[in-house]
Amino acid sequence: EPWKGFKNAAQAYRIVPEAAGRGLRLIALSDRGLYYAGKTLQQLLRARLTPQAVEVPLVAVRDWPEMETRGLWGGDSFYCLPWLAERKLNYQENISRLTVDRATKRGHASVKDYAAQLLTLGPQMGIEHTPVVLHLEKLQGTGLFEAYPELRGQGGKPGVVCYSQPAFVGVLADWIADLGSQPTVERVDVWFTENLAGKGGCQCAKCRKQNWALAEARTVLAAWKEAQKRRPGLQLRVLTSEATYDANADIFAAIPREVGIW
């Protein structure tokens, strides 16, 4: 079986010369693998291309990626999709637009306008877009604390969420489900709290009795499971940080294997 030894076989491909030098056959198990075969062939043709002639090298290629996921997050990288695709990078993350409707108390989320081509051009170039729920201590301005004053952490760094209050699970589930409803989105990434500036998380009586980072991780998992009821099959990734470092061992133990961790 020619594919048996291929790592990440869904992205692997072969280029095989036809009999009697009549051309090349591009073979893959998926659209993305075939796309990469085409990219390699373009590079081979470009090496000897002149205004007068195109030379087709009759080569045999057997190729696959060592790393399944290769890409970038943030910045203006969404402007560089053709450049990234030429180098067989296949992953992009970008921070999403998050709001909470004060009247309905429902969360809403979408890809920001400037990154919309990640949903259209990206998939045509084999690039997966995973929208991001920003670091969970940076939700001021979303309307969260106006709709749910009880979620504002007591003490600690301004902006932290009180994970002893159950309402945040529903809001976060709304955001994850909304992002997962966008065309071509297969997973959502939630970024854990990034920087507590030495002030800690919520200091209410209940939160002081638990590890805030582990409580945050469990809240994210509960929200994802709730979102999956609306978007079956929606996957999750989470991003740890310097703020979660001391609790990472417990966080890793609590997170199921199907959830990706950065």
Coordinates of C-alpha atoms in Angstrom, one line a residue:
E1 CA 0.0 0.0 0.0
P2 CA 1.8 3.2 -1.2
W3 CA 0.2 5.4 1.5
K4 CA 1.0 3.2 4.5
G5 CA 4.2 4.9 5.5
F6 CA 2.9 8.5 4.9
K7 CA 2.6 10.6 8.1
N8 CA -0.5 12.8 8.0
A9 CA -1.6 11.0 5.0
A10 CA -4.6 13.3 4.4
Q11 CA -2.1 16.0 3.4
A12 CA 0.3 13.6 1.6
Y13 CA 0.7 13.3 -2.2
R14 CA 2.6 11.5 -4.9
I15 CA 3.8 12.8 -8.3
V16 CA 4.3 9.9 -10.7
P17 CA 5.6 10.0 -14.3
E18 CA 3.3 8.6 -16.9
A19 CA 4.5 5.8 -19.2
A20 CA 6.8 6.8 -22.1
G21 CA 7.4 10.3 -20.6
R22 CA 3.9 11.5 -21.6
G23 CA 3.3 13.6 -18.5
L24 CA 2.9 13.5 -14.8
R25 CA 0.1 12.1 -12.6
L26 CA -0.7 13.9 -9.3
I27 CA -2.2 11.5 -6.7
A28 CA -3.6 12.3 -3.2
L29 CA -6.2 11.0 -0.7
S30 CA -7.8 14.5 -0.2
D31 CA -8.3 17.8 -1.9
R32 CA -5.6 19.4 0.3
G33 CA -3.1 16.7 -0.6
L34 CA -3.8 17.3 -4.3
Y35 CA -3.4 21.0 -3.7
Y36 CA 0.0 20.5 -2.2
A37 CA 1.0 18.3 -5.2
G38 CA 0.0 21.1 -7.5
K39 CA 2.1 23.6 -5.4
T40 CA 5.1 21.3 -5.7
L41 CA 4.6 21.0 -9.4
Q42 CA 4.4 24.7 -9.8
Q43 CA 7.7 25.1 -8.0
L44 CA 9.3 22.5 -10.2
L45 CA 8.1 24.2 -13.3
R46 CA 9.1 27.7 -12.1
A47 CA 12.7 26.6 -11.7
R48 CA 13.3 26.3 -15.4
L49 CA 10.5 28.5 -16.8
T50 CA 11.4 30.9 -19.6
P51 CA 9.3 33.2 -21.8
Q52 CA 9.8 30.8 -24.6
A53 CA 9.3 27.4 -23.0
V54 CA 8.0 25.3 -20.1
E55 CA 10.1 22.3 -19.2
V56 CA 8.2 19.5 -17.3
P57 CA 10.5 17.4 -15.2
L58 CA 9.6 13.8 -15.2
V59 CA 10.2 13.3 -11.4
A60 CA 8.8 10.9 -8.9
V61 CA 7.8 12.6 -5.6
R62 CA 6.5 11.0 -2.4
D63 CA 5.9 13.7 0.2
W64 CA 4.0 14.4 3.4
P65 CA 4.2 16.9 6.3
E66 CA 5.9 16.0 9.5
M67 CA 3.6 18.5 11.4
E68 CA -0.2 18.3 10.9
T69 CA -0.8 21.9 11.8
R70 CA 1.4 24.7 10.5
G71 CA 0.6 28.4 10.6
L72 CA 0.2 31.7 12.4
W73 CA -2.1 33.6 14.6
G74 CA -3.1 37.3 14.7
G75 CA -1.5 40.4 13.3
D76 CA -2.2 41.0 9.6
S77 CA -1.3 37.5 8.5
F78 CA -4.7 37.1 6.9
Y79 CA -3.5 39.5 4.2
C80 CA -0.8 36.9 3.3
L81 CA -2.8 33.8 2.5
P82 CA -1.4 33.2 -1.0
W83 CA 2.2 33.6 0.3
L84 CA 1.4 31.2 3.2
A85 CA -0.2 28.7 1.0
E86 CA 2.8 28.7 -1.4
R87 CA 4.8 27.4 1.6
K88 CA 2.2 24.8 2.5
L89 CA 1.2 26.5 5.8
N90 CA -2.4 25.5 6.6
Y91 CA -3.6 27.2 9.8
Q92 CA -4.7 30.7 10.8
E93 CA -6.1 32.1 14.0
N94 CA -7.6 35.5 14.5
I95 CA -9.3 37.3 17.4
S96 CA -13.1 37.5 17.0
R97 CA -15.7 40.2 17.6
L98 CA -17.5 39.4 21.0
T99 CA -20.6 41.1 22.4
V100 CA -23.3 40.5 25.0
D101 CA -26.8 41.9 24.4
R102 CA -27.8 43.5 27.6
A103 CA -31.5 43.1 26.9
T104 CA -31.5 39.4 26.0
K105 CA -28.3 38.6 27.9
R106 CA -27.2 36.4 25.0
G107 CA -23.6 36.4 23.7
H108 CA -22.9 37.0 20.0
A109 CA -19.6 36.5 18.1
S110 CA -18.3 36.8 14.6
V111 CA -15.1 37.0 12.5
K112 CA -14.0 40.6 12.3
D113 CA -14.6 42.3 8.9
Y114 CA -11.0 42.6 8.0
A115 CA -10.4 38.9 8.5
A116 CA -13.5 37.7 6.6
Q117 CA -11.4 36.3 3.7
L118 CA -10.1 33.6 6.1
L119 CA -13.6 32.0 5.6
T120 CA -13.6 32.3 1.8
L121 CA -10.1 32.4 0.3
G122 CA -8.5 30.4 3.1
P123 CA -10.2 27.1 2.4
Q124 CA -9.5 27.4 -1.3
M125 CA -5.8 27.4 -0.4
G126 CA -5.9 24.6 2.2
I127 CA -5.8 27.0 5.1
E128 CA -8.1 26.3 8.1
H129 CA -9.3 29.3 10.0
T130 CA -9.9 28.9 13.8
P131 CA -11.6 31.9 15.3
V132 CA -10.5 33.0 18.8
V133 CA -12.2 34.0 22.0
L134 CA -9.7 36.5 23.4
H135 CA -8.0 36.1 26.8
L136 CA -10.7 35.8 29.4
E137 CA -9.5 38.7 31.6
K138 CA -9.9 41.0 28.6
L139 CA -13.7 41.0 28.1
Q140 CA -14.3 44.6 29.2
G141 CA -16.1 46.4 26.4
T142 CA -18.0 43.3 25.3
G143 CA -21.0 44.2 27.4
L144 CA -20.5 41.1 29.6
F145 CA -20.3 42.9 32.9
E146 CA -23.1 45.2 32.1
A147 CA -25.5 42.3 31.3
Y148 CA -24.1 40.2 34.2
P149 CA -22.7 42.4 37.0
E150 CA -22.3 39.3 39.2
L151 CA -19.6 38.0 36.9
R152 CA -17.2 40.9 37.6
G153 CA -14.5 39.4 39.8
Q154 CA -14.1 40.7 43.3
G155 CA -10.6 41.9 44.0
G156 CA -7.8 40.5 41.8
K157 CA -6.9 42.1 38.5
P158 CA -9.7 44.3 37.1
G159 CA -11.5 42.3 34.3
V160 CA -11.2 38.9 35.8
V161 CA -14.4 36.7 35.7
C162 CA -15.9 35.2 38.9
Y163 CA -16.0 31.5 38.0
S164 CA -18.2 30.7 41.1
Q165 CA -21.1 32.3 39.2
P166 CA -22.6 29.9 36.6
A167 CA -23.9 32.5 34.1
F168 CA -20.5 32.8 32.2
V169 CA -20.9 29.2 30.9
G170 CA -23.9 30.2 28.9
V171 CA -22.4 33.4 27.5
L172 CA -19.2 31.6 26.5
A173 CA -21.3 28.8 25.0
D174 CA -23.1 31.4 22.9
W175 CA -19.8 32.8 21.6
I176 CA -18.3 29.4 20.8
A177 CA -21.5 28.2 19.0
D178 CA -21.8 31.5 17.0
L179 CA -18.2 31.2 15.8
G180 CA -18.7 27.5 15.1
S181 CA -21.7 28.3 12.9
Q182 CA -19.6 30.3 10.4
P183 CA -18.9 28.6 7.0
T184 CA -15.8 26.3 7.0
V185 CA -15.1 26.7 10.8
E186 CA -14.4 23.4 12.4
R187 CA -13.0 24.4 15.7
V188 CA -12.8 27.4 18.1
D189 CA -9.9 28.4 20.2
V190 CA -10.4 29.9 23.7
W191 CA -7.4 31.7 25.2
F192 CA -7.1 31.4 29.0
T193 CA -6.4 34.4 31.1
E194 CA -3.0 35.8 30.1
N195 CA -1.7 38.2 32.7
L196 CA -2.9 38.8 36.3
A197 CA -0.1 41.3 37.0
G198 CA 0.4 39.6 40.4
K199 CA -3.1 40.5 41.6
G200 CA -4.7 37.1 41.1
G201 CA -8.2 36.1 40.0
C202 CA -11.5 36.7 41.7
Q203 CA -11.1 36.9 45.5
C204 CA -14.8 36.2 46.5
A205 CA -15.3 33.7 49.3
K206 CA -16.1 30.8 46.9
C207 CA -13.3 31.5 44.4
R208 CA -10.6 31.8 47.2
K209 CA -11.4 28.1 48.0
Q210 CA -10.4 26.9 44.5
N211 CA -7.6 27.1 41.9
W212 CA -8.9 29.9 39.6
A213 CA -7.0 28.6 36.6
L214 CA -8.5 25.1 36.9
A215 CA -11.9 26.7 37.5
E216 CA -11.4 28.6 34.3
A217 CA -10.5 25.5 32.4
R218 CA -13.5 23.6 33.7
T219 CA -15.8 26.6 32.8
V220 CA -14.4 26.6 29.2
L221 CA -15.0 22.8 28.9
A222 CA -18.6 23.2 30.2
A223 CA -19.3 26.0 27.7
W224 CA -17.8 24.0 24.8
K225 CA -20.0 21.0 25.7
E226 CA -23.0 23.2 25.8
A227 CA -22.1 24.7 22.4
Q228 CA -21.7 21.2 20.9
K229 CA -25.4 20.6 21.6
R230 CA -26.1 23.4 19.0
R231 CA -23.1 22.6 16.8
P232 CA -22.5 18.9 16.9
G233 CA -18.9 18.0 16.1
L234 CA -17.5 21.4 16.8
Q235 CA -14.0 21.1 18.1
L236 CA -12.1 23.1 20.7
R237 CA -8.6 24.3 21.3
V238 CA -7.3 26.2 24.3
L239 CA -4.3 28.4 24.9
T240 CA -2.4 28.3 28.1
S241 CA -0.3 31.3 29.3
E242 CA 2.2 32.5 31.9
A243 CA -0.7 33.0 34.2
T244 CA -1.8 29.4 34.1
Y245 CA 1.8 28.0 34.3
D246 CA 1.6 26.8 37.9
A247 CA -1.7 25.0 37.3
N248 CA -0.9 23.5 33.8
A249 CA -0.4 20.0 35.1
D250 CA -3.9 20.0 36.7
I251 CA -5.3 21.7 33.6
F252 CA -3.8 19.1 31.2
A253 CA -5.2 16.3 33.4
A254 CA -8.7 17.9 33.3
I255 CA -8.8 18.4 29.6
P256 CA -10.0 15.5 27.4
R257 CA -7.6 14.2 24.7
E258 CA -9.9 15.4 21.9
V259 CA -9.3 19.1 22.9
G260 CA -6.2 20.7 21.5
I261 CA -3.8 22.6 23.7
W262 CA -1.4 25.3 22.7

